[in-house]
Tab-separated table of C-alpha atoms and ligand atoms in Angstrom:
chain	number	residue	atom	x	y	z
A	253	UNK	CA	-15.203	-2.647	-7.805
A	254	UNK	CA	-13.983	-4.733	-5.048
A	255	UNK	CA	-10.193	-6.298	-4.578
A	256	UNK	CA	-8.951	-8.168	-2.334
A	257	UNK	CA	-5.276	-8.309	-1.350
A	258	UNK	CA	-2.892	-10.165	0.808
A	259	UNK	CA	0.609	-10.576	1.869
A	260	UNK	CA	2.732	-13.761	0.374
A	261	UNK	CA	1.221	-16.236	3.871
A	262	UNK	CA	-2.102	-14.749	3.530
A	263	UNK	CA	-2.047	-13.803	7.942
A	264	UNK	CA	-2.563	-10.298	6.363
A	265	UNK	CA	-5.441	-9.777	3.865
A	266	UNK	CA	-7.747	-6.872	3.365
A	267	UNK	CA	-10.469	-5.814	0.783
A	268	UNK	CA	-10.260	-2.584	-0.837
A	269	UNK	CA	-13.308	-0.745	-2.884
A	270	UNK	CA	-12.136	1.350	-5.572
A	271	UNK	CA	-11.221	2.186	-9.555
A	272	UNK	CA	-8.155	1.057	-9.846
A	273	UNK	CA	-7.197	3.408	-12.981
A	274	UNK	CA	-3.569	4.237	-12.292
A	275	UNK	CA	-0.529	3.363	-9.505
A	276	UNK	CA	2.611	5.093	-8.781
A	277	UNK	CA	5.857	3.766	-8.549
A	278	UNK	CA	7.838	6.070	-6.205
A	279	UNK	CA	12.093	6.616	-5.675
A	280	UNK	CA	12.152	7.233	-2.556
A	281	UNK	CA	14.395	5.436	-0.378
A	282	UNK	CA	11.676	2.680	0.688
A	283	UNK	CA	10.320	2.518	-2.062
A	284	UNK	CA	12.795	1.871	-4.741
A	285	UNK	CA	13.913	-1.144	-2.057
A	286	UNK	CA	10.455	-2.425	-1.869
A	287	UNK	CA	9.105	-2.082	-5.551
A	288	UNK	CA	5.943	-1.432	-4.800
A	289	UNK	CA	2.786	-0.124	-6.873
A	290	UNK	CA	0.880	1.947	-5.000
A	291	UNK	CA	-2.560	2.894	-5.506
A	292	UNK	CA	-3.816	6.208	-2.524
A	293	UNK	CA	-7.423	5.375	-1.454
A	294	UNK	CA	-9.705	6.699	1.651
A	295	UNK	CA	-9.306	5.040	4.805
A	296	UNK	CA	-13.226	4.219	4.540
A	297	UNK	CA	-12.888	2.077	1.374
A	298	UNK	CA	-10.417	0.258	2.631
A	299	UNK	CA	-10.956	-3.117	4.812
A	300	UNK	CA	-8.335	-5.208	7.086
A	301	UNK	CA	-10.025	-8.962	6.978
A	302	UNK	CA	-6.883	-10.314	8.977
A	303	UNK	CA	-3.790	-9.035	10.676
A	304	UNK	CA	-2.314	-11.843	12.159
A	305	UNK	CA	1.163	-11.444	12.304
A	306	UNK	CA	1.349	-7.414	11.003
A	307	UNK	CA	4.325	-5.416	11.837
A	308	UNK	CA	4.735	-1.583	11.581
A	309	UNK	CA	7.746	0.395	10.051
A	310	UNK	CA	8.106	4.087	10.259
A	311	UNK	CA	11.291	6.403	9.319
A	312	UNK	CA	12.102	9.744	8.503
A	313	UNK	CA	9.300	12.109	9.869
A	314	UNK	CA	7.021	8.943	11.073
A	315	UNK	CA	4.106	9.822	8.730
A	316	UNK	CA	3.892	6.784	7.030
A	317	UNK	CA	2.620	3.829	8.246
A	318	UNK	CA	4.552	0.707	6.662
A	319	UNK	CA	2.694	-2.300	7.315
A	320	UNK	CA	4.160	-5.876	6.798
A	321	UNK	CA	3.580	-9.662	7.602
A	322	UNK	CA	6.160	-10.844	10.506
A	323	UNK	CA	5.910	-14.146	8.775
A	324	UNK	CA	7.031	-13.820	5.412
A	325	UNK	CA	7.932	-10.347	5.415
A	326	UNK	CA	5.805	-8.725	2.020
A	327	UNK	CA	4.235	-5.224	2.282
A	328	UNK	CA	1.165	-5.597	1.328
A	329	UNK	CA	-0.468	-1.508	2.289
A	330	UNK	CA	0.652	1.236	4.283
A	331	UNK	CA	-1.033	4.205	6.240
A	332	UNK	CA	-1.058	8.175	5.408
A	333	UNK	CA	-2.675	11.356	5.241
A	334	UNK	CA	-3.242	13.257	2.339
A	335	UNK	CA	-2.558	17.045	1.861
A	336	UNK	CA	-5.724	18.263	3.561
A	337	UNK	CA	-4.983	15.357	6.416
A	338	UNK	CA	-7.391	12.767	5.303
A	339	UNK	CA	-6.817	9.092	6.125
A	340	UNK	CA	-5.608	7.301	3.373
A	341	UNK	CA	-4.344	3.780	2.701
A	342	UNK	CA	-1.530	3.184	0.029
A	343	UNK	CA	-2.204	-0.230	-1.334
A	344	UNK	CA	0.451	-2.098	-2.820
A	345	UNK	CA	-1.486	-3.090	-5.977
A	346	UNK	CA	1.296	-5.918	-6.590
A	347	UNK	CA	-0.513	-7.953	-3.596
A	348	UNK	CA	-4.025	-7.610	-5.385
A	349	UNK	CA	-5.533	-10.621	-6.763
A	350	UNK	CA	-6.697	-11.393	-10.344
A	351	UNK	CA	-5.905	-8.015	-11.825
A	352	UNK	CA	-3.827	-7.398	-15.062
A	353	UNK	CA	-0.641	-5.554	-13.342
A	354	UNK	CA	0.991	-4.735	-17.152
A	355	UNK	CA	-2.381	-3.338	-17.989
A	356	UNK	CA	-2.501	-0.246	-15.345
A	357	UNK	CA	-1.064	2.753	-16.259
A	358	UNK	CA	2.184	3.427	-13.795
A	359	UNK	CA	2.965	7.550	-13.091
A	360	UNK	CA	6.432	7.805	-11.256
A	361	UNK	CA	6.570	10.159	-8.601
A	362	UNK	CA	9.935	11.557	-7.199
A	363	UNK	CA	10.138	11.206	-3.748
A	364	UNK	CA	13.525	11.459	-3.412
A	365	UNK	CA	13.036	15.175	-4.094
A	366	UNK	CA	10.865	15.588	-1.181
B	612	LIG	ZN1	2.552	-13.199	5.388
């Protein structure tokens, strides 16, 4: 299934191709500030259809990839690697269009721990 997603101004919008069956809410200390849903997919499937205005955060070891709108400030993905140090995007499944948020099942993962 396709998605599309987008910040709050819509200068940063992407598709993503995927089965959205689950999300994880993380406690980390970026995280628990943003309140994002995240939902780990492969680079490949995922599709940047603008970036107007998109600004990059990074902290801590740099990993991570935070990408937001300059413009009205939502973060809509981010960029990673996974374990074996595949390209993955974390999409913020709060910034997804037309899907049921309360019906996806949420796992919460303990960053904080990390
Ligand atoms: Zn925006």
């Amino acid at each position: 299934m396709k998605y599309t997603g987008s910040c709050h101004c819509g200068k940063l919008a992407y598709e993503v191709e995927g089965d959205l069956k689950g999300a994880m809410a993380c406690n980390c200390s970026i995280c628990s500030r943003k309140g994002s849903l995240l939902w780990f997919v492969p680079r490949s499937q995922f599709q940047l259809r603008s970036s107007a205005d998109v600004g990059t955060y990074t902290f801590n070891k740099h990993v991570i990839k935070h990408h937001f709108c300059r413009t009205c400030g939502i973060h809509p993905y981010a960029e990673a690697m996974d374990a074996k140090g595949n390209p993955m995007t974390a999409i913020n499944i709060r910034c997804l269009e037309g899907i049921d948020l309360d019906a996806v099942p949420v796992k919460h993962f303990d960053g904080r721990a990390l």
